[in-house]
mmCIF file of C-alpha atoms and ligand atoms in Angstrom:
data_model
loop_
_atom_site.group_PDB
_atom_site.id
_atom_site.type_symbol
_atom_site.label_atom_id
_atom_site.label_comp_id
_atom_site.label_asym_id
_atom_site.label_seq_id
_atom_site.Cartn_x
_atom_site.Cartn_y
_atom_site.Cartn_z
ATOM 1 C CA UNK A 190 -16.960 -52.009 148.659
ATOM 2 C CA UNK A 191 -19.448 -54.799 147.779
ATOM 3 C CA UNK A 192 -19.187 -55.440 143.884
ATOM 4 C CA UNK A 193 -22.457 -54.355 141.769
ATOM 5 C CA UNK A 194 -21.679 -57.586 140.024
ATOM 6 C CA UNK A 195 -20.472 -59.720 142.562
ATOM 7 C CA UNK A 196 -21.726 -58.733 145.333
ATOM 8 C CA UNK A 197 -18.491 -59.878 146.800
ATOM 9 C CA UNK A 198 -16.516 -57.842 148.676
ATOM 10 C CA UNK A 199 -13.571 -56.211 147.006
ATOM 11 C CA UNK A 200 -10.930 -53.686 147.819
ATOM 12 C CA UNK A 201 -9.311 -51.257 145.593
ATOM 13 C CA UNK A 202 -5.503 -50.438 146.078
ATOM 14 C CA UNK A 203 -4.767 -47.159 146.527
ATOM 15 C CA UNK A 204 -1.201 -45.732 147.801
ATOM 16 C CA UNK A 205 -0.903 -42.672 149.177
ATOM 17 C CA UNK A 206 3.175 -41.376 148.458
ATOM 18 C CA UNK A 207 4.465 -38.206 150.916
ATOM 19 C CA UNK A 208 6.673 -35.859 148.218
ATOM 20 C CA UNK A 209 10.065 -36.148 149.851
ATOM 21 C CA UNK A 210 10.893 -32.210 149.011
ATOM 22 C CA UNK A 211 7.608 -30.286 149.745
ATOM 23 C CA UNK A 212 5.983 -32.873 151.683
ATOM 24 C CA UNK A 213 2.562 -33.128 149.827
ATOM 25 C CA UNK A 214 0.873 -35.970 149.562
ATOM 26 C CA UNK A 215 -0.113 -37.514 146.005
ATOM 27 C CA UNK A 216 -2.795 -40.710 145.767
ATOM 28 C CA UNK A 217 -1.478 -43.265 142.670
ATOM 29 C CA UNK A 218 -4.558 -44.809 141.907
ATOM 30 C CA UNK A 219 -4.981 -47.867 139.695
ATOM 31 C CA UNK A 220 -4.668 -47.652 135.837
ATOM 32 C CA UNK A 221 -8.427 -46.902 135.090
ATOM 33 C CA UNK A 222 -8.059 -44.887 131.671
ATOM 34 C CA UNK A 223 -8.564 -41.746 132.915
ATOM 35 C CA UNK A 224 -6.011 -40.390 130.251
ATOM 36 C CA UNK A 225 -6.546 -41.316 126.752
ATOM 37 C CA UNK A 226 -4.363 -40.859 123.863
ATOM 38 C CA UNK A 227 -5.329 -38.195 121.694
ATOM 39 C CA UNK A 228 -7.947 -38.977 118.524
ATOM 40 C CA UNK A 229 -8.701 -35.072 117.858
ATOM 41 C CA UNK A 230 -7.792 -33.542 114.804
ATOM 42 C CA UNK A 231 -5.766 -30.642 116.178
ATOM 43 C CA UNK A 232 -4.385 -29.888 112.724
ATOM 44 C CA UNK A 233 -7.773 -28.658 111.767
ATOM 45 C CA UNK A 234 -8.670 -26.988 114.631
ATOM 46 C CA UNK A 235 -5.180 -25.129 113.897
ATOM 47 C CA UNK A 236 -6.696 -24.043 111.142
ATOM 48 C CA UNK A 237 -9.529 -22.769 112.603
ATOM 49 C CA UNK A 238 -8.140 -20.840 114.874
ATOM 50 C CA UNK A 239 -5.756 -19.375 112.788
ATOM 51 C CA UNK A 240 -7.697 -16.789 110.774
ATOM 52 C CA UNK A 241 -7.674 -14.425 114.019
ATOM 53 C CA UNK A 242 -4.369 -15.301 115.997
ATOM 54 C CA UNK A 243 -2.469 -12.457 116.806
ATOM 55 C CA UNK A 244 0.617 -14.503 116.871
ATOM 56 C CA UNK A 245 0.962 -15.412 113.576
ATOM 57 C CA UNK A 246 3.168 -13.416 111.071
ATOM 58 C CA UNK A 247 0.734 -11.464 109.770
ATOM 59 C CA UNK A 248 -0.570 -10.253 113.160
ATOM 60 C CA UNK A 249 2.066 -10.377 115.591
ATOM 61 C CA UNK A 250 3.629 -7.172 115.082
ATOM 62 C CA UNK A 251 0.534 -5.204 115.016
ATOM 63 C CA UNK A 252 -1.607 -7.168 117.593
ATOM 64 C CA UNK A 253 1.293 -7.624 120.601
ATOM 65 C CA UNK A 254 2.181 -5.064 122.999
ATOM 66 C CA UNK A 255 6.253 -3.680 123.387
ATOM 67 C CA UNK A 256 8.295 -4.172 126.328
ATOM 68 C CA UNK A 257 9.436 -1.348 127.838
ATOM 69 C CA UNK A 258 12.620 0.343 125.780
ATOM 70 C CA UNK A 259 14.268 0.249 129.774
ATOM 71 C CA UNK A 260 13.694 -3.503 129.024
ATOM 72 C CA UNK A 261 14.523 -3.627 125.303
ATOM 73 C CA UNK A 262 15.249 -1.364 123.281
ATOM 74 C CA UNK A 263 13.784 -3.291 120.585
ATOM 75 C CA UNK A 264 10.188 -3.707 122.411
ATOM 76 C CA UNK A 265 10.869 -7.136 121.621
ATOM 77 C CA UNK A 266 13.450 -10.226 122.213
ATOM 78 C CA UNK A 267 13.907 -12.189 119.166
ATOM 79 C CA UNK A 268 15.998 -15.705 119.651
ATOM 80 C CA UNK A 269 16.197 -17.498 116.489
ATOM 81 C CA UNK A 270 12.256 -18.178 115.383
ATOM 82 C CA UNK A 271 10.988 -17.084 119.112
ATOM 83 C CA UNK A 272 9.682 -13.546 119.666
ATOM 84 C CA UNK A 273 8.845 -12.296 123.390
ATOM 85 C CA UNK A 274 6.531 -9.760 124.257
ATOM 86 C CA UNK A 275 4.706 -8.285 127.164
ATOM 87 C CA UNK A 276 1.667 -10.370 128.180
ATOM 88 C CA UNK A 277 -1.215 -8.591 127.705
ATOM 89 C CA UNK A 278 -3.486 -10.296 130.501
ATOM 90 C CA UNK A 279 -0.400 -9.826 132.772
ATOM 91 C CA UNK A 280 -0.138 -12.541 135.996
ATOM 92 C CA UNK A 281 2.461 -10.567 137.870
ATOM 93 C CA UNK A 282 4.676 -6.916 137.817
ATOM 94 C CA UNK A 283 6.714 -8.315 134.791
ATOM 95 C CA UNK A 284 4.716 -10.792 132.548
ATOM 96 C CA UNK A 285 5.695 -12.020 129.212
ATOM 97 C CA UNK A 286 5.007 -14.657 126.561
ATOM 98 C CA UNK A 287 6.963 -15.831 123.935
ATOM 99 C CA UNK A 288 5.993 -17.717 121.027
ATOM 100 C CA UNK A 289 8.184 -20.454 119.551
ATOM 101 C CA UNK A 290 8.034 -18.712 116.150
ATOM 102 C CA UNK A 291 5.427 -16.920 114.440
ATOM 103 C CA UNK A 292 5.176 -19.375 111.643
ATOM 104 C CA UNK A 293 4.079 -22.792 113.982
ATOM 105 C CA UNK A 294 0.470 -21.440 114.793
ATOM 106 C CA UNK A 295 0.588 -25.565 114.931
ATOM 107 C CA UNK A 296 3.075 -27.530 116.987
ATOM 108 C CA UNK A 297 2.252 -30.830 118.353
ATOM 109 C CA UNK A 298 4.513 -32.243 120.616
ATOM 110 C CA UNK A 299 6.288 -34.768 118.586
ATOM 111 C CA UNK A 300 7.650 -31.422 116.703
ATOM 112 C CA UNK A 301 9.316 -29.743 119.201
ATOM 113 C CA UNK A 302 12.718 -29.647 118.595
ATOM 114 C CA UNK A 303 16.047 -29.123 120.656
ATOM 115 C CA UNK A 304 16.631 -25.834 118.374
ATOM 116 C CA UNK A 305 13.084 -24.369 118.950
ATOM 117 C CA UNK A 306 12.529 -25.019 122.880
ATOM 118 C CA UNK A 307 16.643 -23.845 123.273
ATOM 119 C CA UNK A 308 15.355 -20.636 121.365
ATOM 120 C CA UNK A 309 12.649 -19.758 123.406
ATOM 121 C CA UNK A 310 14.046 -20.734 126.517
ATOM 122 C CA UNK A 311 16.872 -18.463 125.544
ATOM 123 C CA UNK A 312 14.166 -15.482 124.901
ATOM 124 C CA UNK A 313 12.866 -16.359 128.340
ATOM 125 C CA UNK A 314 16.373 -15.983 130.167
ATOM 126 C CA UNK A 315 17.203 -12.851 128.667
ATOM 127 C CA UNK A 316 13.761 -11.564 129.678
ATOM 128 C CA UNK A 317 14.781 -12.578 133.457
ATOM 129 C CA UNK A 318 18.360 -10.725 133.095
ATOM 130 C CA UNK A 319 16.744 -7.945 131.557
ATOM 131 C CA UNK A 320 14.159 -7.083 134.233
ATOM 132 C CA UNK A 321 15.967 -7.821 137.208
ATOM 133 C CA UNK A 322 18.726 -5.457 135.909
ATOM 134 C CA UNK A 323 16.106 -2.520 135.792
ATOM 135 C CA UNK A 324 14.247 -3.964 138.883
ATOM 136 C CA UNK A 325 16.382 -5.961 141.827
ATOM 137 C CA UNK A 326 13.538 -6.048 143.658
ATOM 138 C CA UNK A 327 11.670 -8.260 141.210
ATOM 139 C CA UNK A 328 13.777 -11.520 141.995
ATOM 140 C CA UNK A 329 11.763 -14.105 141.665
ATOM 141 C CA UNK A 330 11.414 -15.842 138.276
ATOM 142 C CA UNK A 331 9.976 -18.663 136.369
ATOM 143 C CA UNK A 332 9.210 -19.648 132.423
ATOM 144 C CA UNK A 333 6.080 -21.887 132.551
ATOM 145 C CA UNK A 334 3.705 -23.230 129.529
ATOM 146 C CA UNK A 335 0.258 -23.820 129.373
ATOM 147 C CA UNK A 336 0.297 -25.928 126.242
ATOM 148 C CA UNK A 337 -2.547 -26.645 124.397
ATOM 149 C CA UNK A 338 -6.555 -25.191 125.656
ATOM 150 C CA UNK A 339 -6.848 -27.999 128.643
ATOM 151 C CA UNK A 340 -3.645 -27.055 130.359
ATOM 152 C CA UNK A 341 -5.255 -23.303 130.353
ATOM 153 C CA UNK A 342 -3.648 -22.182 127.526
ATOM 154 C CA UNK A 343 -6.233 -19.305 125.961
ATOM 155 C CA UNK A 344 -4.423 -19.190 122.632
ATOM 156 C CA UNK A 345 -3.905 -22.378 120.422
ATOM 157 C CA UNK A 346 -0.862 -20.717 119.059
ATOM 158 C CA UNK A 347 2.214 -22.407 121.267
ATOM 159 C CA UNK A 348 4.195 -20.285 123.374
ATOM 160 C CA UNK A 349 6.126 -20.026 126.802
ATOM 161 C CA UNK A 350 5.479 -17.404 129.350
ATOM 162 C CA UNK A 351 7.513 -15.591 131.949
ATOM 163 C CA UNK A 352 6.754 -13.905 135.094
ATOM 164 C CA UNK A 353 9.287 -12.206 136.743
ATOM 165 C CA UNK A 354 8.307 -10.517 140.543
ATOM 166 C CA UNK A 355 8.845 -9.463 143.693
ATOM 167 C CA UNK A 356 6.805 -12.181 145.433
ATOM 168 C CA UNK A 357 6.794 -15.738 144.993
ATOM 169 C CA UNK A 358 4.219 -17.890 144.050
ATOM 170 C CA UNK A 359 2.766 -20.903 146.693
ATOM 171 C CA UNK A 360 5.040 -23.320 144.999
ATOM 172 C CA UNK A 361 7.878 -21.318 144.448
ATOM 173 C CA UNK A 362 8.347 -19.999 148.325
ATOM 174 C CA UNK A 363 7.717 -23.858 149.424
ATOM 175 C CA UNK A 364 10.658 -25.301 146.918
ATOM 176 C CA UNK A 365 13.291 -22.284 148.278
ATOM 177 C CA UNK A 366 12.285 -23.024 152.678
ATOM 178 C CA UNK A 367 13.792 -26.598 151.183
ATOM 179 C CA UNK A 368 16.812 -27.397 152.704
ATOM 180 C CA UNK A 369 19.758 -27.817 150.840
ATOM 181 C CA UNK A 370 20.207 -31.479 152.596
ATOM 182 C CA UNK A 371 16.601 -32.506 151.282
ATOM 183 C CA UNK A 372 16.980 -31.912 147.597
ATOM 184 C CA UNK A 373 20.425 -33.901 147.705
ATOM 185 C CA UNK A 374 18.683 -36.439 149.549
ATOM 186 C CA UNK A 375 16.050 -37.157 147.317
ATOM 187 C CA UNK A 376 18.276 -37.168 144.271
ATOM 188 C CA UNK A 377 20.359 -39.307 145.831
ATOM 189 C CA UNK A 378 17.844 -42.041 147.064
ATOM 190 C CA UNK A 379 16.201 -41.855 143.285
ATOM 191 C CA UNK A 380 19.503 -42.413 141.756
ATOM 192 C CA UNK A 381 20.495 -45.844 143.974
ATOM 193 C CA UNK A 382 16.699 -46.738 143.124
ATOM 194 C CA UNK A 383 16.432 -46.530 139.904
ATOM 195 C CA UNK A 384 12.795 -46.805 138.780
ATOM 196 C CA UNK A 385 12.065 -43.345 138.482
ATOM 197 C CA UNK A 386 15.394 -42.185 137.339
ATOM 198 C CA UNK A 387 15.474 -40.937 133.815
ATOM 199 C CA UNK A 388 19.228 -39.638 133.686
ATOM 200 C CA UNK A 389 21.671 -36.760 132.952
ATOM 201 C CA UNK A 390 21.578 -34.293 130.008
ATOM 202 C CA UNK A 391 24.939 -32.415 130.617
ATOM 203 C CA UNK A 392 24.340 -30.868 134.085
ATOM 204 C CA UNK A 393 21.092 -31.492 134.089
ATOM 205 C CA UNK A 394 19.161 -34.680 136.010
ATOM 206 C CA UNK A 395 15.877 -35.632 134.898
ATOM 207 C CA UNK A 396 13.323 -38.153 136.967
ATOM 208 C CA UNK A 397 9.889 -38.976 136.971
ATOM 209 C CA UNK A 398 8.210 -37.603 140.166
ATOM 210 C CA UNK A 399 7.572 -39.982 143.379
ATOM 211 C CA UNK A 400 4.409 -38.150 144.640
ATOM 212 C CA UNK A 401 3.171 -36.001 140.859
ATOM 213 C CA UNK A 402 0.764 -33.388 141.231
ATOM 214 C CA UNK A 403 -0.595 -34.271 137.615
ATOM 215 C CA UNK A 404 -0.360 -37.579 135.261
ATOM 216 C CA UNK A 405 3.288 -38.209 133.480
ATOM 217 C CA UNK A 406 4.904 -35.603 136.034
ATOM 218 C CA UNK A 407 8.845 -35.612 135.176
ATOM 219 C CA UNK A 408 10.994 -33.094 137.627
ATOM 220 C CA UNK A 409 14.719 -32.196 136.743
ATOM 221 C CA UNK A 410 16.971 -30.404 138.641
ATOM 222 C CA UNK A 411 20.123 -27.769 137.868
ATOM 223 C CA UNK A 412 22.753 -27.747 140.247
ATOM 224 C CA UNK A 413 24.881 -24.905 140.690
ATOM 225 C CA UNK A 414 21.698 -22.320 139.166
ATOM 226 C CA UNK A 415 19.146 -21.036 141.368
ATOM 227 C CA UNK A 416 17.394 -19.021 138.625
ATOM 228 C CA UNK A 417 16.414 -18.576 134.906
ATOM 229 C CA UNK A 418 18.653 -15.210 134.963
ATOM 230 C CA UNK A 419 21.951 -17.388 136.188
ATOM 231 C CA UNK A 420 21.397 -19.258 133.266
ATOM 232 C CA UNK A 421 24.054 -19.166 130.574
ATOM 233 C CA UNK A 422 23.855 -20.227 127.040
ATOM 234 C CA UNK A 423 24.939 -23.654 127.688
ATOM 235 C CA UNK A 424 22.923 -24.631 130.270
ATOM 236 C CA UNK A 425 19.730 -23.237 128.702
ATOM 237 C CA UNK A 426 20.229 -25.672 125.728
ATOM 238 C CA UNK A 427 21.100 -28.433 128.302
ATOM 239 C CA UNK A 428 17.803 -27.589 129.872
ATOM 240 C CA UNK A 429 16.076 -27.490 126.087
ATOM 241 C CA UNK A 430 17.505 -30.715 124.687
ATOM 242 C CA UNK A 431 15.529 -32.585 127.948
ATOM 243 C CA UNK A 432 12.501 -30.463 127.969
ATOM 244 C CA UNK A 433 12.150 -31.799 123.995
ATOM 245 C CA UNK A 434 12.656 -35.183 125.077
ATOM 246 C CA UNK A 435 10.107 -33.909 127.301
ATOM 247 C CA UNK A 436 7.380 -33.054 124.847
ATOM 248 C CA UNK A 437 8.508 -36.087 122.573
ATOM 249 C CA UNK A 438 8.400 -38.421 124.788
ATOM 250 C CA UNK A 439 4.726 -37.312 125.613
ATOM 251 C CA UNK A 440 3.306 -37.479 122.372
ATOM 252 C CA UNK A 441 4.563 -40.967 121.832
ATOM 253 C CA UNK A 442 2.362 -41.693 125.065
ATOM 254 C CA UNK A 443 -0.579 -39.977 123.180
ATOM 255 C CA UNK A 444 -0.622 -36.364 124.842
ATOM 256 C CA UNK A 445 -0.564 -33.783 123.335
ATOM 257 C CA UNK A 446 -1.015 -30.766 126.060
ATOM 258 C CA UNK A 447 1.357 -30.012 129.053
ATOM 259 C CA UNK A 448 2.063 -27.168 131.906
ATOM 260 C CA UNK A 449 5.459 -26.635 132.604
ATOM 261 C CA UNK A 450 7.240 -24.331 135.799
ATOM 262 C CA UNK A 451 10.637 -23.632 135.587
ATOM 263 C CA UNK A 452 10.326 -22.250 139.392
ATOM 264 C CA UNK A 453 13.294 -19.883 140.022
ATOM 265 C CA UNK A 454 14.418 -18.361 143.438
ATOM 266 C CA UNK A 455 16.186 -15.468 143.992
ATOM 267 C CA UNK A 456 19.749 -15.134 141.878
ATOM 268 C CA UNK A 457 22.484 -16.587 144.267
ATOM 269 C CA UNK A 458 19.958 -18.279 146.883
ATOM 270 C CA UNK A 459 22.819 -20.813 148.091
ATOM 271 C CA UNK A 460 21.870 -24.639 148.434
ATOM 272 C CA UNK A 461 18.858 -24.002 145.892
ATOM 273 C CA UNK A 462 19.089 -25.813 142.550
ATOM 274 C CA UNK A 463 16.928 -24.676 139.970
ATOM 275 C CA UNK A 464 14.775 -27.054 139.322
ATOM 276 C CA UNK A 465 11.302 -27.700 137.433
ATOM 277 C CA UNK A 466 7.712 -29.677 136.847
ATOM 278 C CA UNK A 467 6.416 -30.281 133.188
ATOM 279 C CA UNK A 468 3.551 -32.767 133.388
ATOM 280 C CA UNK A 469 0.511 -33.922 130.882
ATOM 281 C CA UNK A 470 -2.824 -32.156 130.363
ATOM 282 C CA UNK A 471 -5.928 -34.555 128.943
ATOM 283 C CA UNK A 472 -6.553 -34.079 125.446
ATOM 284 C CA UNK A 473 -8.519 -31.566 123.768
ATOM 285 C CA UNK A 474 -11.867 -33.116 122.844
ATOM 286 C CA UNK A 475 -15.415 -32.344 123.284
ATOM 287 C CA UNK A 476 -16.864 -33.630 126.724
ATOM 288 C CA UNK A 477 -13.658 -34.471 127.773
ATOM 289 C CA UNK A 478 -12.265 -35.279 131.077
ATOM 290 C CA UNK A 479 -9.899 -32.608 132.919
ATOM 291 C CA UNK A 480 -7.493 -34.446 134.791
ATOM 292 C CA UNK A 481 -7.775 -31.678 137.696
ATOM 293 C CA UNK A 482 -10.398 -32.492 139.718
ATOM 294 C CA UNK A 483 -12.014 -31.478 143.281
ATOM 295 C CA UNK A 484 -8.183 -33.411 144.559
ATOM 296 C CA UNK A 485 -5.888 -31.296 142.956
ATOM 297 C CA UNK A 486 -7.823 -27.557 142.998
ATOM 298 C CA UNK A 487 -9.437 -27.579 145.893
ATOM 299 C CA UNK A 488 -7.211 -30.268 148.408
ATOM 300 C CA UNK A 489 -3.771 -29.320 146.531
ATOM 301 C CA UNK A 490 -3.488 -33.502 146.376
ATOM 302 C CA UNK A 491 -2.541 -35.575 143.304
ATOM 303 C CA UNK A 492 -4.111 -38.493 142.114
ATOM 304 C CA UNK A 493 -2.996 -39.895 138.484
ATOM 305 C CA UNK A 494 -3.423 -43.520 137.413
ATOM 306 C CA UNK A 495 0.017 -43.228 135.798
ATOM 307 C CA UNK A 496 1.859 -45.160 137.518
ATOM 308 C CA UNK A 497 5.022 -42.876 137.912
ATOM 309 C CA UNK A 498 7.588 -45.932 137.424
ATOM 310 C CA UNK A 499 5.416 -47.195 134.239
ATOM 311 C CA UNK A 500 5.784 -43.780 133.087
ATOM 312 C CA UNK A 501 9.566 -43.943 133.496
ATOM 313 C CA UNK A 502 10.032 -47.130 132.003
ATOM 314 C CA UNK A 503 8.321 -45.918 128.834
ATOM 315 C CA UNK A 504 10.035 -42.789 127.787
ATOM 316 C CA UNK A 505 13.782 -43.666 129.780
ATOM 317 C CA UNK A 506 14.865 -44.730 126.580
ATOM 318 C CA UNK A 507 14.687 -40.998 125.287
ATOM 319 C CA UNK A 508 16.812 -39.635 128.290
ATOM 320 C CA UNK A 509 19.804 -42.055 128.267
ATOM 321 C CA UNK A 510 22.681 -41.972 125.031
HETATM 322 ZN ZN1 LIG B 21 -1.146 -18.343 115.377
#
């Protein structure tokens, strides 16, 4: 392009990176502040928001739907502080969310601790046991977020949701056709290279993604697992302790809203490790920004000026003893 103020000819460096598992392509463009830290006051919009939230104490019991008693017998699992209950906008044949506790209508992401996301996450897996025991057809899980309104989220008050079905989604069909060979190969290349690498919590390995689909995109993969209902206690707060680091890690870098997929494949799918995508959101603010644009929605393409080895060398420190 010719420079408005210039008039020189410049170029602009952009490099297009081919995701070695699915194949996608993903555009990391130059750092041009397209995600700044956050300045709004969530704490007050918390309160806001929290004279009608049917998840709060007050509310919850009254104001959430009851699984099933061939579910639970309870009509809800309790973990700890997290309740799970039926979704009542269901996505799929079994859809639930599950709050991190009734009490944290606010929870920014420097607060989420190893005990809270290992409860929830806990909720979650029982969920997955509990359905696929009445329903073997329904054998494809996952436990996802939308965290805070910009990641889609249509309640302020946190919580994880579950969808447990027959079908898999796009993403979830494309991750299972990979071949055993391909995941071990990519784990292995990112290990001997080292930038991305973030390292090992127990049996689980955590990296920031070559090719992201959204800004700050960290991937981790469970060997041995292929879904959230082979998950035993263990492992689950294995998988917690690094999604906290997770959310920590991101609100030291100023974010304070995320989407997460735990993307499960059928129970025993042999080669398949269970593995999972929790990237940043832009912050809440008015006349903001969304960070998906006409690239990822409508071409299924990334493009983040996060450089994903900047990213890495920022929050690696959180990931390593
Ligand atoms: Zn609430």
């Amino acid at each position: 392009m010719v420079a408005p103020d210039t008039g020189e000819l410049t170029r602009a460096h952009i490099e297009v990176r081919v995701d070695p598992l699915t194949r996608h392509t993903s555009r990391i463009l130059p750092d041009r502040g397209l995600m700044p830290p956050n300045d709004f006051d969530l704490e007050a919009f918390a309160r806001e928001s929290q004279a009608r939230c049917p998840f709060c104490p007050d509310r919850i019991e009254r104001l959430t739907p009851r699984l099933p008693p061939v579910i639970d017998p309870d009509g809800r699992i309790a973990r700890g502080e997290a309740v799970l209950f039926p979704n009542l906008h269901a996505y799929s044949s079994h859809s639930c969310v599950s709050v991190y506790s009734p009490r944290l209508h606010y929870l920014p992401l420097g607060r989420i601790t190893e005990r809270l996301m290992a409860d929830n996450l806990t909720a979650q897996v029982a969920y997955a046991k509990a359905v696929m025991a009445t329903e073997p057809a329904s054998r494809w899980a996952s436990i996802n977020a939308n965290h805070m309104l910009p990641s889609g989220s249509s309640l302020f008050h946190p919580h994880l949701q579950g969808v447990v079905d027959s079908r898999p989604t796009t993403v979830q069909r494309m991750l299972a056709d990979v071949p055993a060979a391909r995941f071990d190969a990519y784990l292995e290349a990112e290990r001997r290279n080292g930038e991305r690498a973030l390292g090992r919590i127990g049996r689980v390995e955590w990296l920031v993604s070559f090719a992201p689909i959204a800004p700050a995109e960290l991937r981790a993969f469970v060997r041995g697992v292929s879904s959230p209902a082979e998950l035993d206690d263990d492992l689950t707060t294995e998988l917690a302790v690094g999604l906290s680091r997770a959310a920590n890690a991101y609100a030291e870098l100023g974010y304070e809203s995320f989407n997460l997929a735990i993307y499960g494949a059928p129970p025993g799918t042999e080669g398949y490790p269970l593995n999972l995508r929790i990237a940043c959101r832009s912050n809440l603010k008015p006349l903001y920004r969304s960070d998906s644009t006409f690239l990822e929605r409508l071409h299924w393409e990334g493009a983040v000026d996060l450089a994903p080895e900047d990213v890495a060398d920022r929050i690696r420190d959180r990931f390593t003893p």
